[in-house]
Structures are given as C-alpha cells and as structure tokens.
mmCIF file of C-alpha atoms in Angstrom:
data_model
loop_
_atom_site.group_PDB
_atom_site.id
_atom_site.type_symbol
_atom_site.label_atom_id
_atom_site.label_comp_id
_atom_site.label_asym_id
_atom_site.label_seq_id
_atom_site.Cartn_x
_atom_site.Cartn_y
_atom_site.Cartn_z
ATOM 1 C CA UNK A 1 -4.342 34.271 12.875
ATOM 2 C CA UNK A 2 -3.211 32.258 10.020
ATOM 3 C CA UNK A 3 -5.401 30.196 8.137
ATOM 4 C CA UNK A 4 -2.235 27.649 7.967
ATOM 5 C CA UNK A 5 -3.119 27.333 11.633
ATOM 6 C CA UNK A 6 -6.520 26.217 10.830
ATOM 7 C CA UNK A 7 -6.330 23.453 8.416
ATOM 8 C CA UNK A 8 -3.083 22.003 10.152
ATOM 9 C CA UNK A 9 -5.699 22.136 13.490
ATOM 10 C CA UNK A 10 -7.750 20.095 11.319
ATOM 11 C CA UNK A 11 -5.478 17.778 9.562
ATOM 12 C CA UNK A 12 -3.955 16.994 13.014
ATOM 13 C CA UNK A 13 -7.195 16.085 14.680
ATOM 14 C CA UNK A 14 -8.316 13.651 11.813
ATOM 15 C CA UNK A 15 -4.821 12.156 11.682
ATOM 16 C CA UNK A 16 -5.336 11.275 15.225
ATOM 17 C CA UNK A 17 -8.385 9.899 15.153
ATOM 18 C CA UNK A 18 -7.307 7.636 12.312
ATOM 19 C CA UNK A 19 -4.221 6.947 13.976
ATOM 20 C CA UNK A 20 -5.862 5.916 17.228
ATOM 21 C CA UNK A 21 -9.038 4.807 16.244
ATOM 22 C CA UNK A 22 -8.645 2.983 12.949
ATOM 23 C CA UNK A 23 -11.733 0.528 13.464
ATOM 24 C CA UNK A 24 -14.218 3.060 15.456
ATOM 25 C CA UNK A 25 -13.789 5.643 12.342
ATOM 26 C CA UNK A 26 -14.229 3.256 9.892
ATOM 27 C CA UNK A 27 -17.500 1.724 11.562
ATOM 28 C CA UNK A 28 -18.690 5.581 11.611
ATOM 29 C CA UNK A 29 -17.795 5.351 7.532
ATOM 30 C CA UNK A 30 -19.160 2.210 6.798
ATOM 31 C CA UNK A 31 -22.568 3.029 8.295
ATOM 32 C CA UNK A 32 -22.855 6.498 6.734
ATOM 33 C CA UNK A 33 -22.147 4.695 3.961
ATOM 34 C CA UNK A 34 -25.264 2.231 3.947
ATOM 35 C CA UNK A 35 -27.140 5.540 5.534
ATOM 36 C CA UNK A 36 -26.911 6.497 1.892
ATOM 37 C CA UNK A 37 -27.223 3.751 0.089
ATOM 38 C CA UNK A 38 -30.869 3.060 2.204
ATOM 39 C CA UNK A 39 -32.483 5.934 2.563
ATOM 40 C CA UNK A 40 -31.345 8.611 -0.162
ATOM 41 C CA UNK A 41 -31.144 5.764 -2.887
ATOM 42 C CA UNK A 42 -27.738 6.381 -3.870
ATOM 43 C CA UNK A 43 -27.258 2.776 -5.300
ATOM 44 C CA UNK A 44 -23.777 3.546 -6.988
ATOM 45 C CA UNK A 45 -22.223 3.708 -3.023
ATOM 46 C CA UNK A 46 -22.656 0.492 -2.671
ATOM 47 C CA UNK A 47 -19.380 0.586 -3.913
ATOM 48 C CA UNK A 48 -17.896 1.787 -1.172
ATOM 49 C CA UNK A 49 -18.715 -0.493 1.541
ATOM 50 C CA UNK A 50 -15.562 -2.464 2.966
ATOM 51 C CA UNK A 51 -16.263 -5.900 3.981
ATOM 52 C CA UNK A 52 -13.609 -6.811 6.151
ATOM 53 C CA UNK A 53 -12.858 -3.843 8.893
ATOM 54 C CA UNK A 54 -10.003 -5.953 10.202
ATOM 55 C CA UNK A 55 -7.751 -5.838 6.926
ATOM 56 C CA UNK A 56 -8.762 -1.978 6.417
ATOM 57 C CA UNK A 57 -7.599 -0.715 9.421
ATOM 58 C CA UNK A 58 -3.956 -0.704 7.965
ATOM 59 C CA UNK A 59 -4.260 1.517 5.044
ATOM 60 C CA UNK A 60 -6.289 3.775 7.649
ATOM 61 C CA UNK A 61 -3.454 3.777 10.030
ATOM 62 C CA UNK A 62 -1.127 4.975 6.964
ATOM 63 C CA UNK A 63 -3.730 7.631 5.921
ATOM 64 C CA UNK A 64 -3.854 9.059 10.148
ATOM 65 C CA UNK A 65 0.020 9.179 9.550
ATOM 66 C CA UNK A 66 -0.290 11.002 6.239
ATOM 67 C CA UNK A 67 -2.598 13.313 7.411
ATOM 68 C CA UNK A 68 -0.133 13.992 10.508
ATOM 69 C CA UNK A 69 2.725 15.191 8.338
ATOM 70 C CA UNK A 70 0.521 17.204 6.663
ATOM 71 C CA UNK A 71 -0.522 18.689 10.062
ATOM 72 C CA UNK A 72 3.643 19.314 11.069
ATOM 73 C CA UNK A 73 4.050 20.608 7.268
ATOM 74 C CA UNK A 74 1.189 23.369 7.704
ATOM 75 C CA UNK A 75 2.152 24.292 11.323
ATOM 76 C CA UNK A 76 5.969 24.417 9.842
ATOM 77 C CA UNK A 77 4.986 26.728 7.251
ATOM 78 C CA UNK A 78 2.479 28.853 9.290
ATOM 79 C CA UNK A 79 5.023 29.786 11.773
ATOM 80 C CA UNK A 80 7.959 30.513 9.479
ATOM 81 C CA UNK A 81 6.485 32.198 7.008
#
C-alpha cells in the first residue's frame, strides 16, 4: 500500500471534520489551548486563543476545503502513479 493512501486518508478525515464541524473543532482547539496555557505554563499561547468562535468558523470552513483538495490531489497521485 501506498503511503499516498495514508496521508490523503488523513487529510480527508480532518477536512471533513473542519468542513462539518467548524465550531465543535475549534471549541476542542480553544480549550487545548488554555489546557496549556494553565497547567504546563506556556504563557506565550495565550496568543492563540480566538475570542469570537462565531467569526472563526469561516476561515475554518476554507481550511476543511483546503485540506479536501489536498485529500483528491494525494488519492489522484497515489493511484496514477
């Protein structure tokens, strides 16, 4: 088996999940996020906290969609090659 297989698998999966759960996988983010920032003491990712889920959830959508032509790319090139 091709290892193209593999990481399309897995570029196809996440694109899906951002595609079709934008605000649930963001909500996982943001609270691994302060996770980090409580208990390991990694002050610098405070950086990295989004305050307003509602207005991110487009550029996640567009990232899911990225990540799916990625997916069709890698399965394209697995099977012809």
């Amino acid at each position: 088996m091709d290892l193209n297989y593999i990481r399309a698998g897995i570029f196809f999966i996440a694109g899906l999940a951002l595609v079709i759960f934008p605000k649930t996988t963001l909500g996982w983010q943001q609270r691994f996020v302060n996770f980090l920032v409580t208990k390991l003491h990694l002050k610098f990712m405070k950086f990295f906290i989004i305050p307003d889920i509602k207005k991110e959830t487009h550029s996640f959508r567009n990232i899911g969609i990225i990540f799916l032509v990625i997916a069709a790319g890698l399965f394209l090139y697995a099977y012809l090659y």
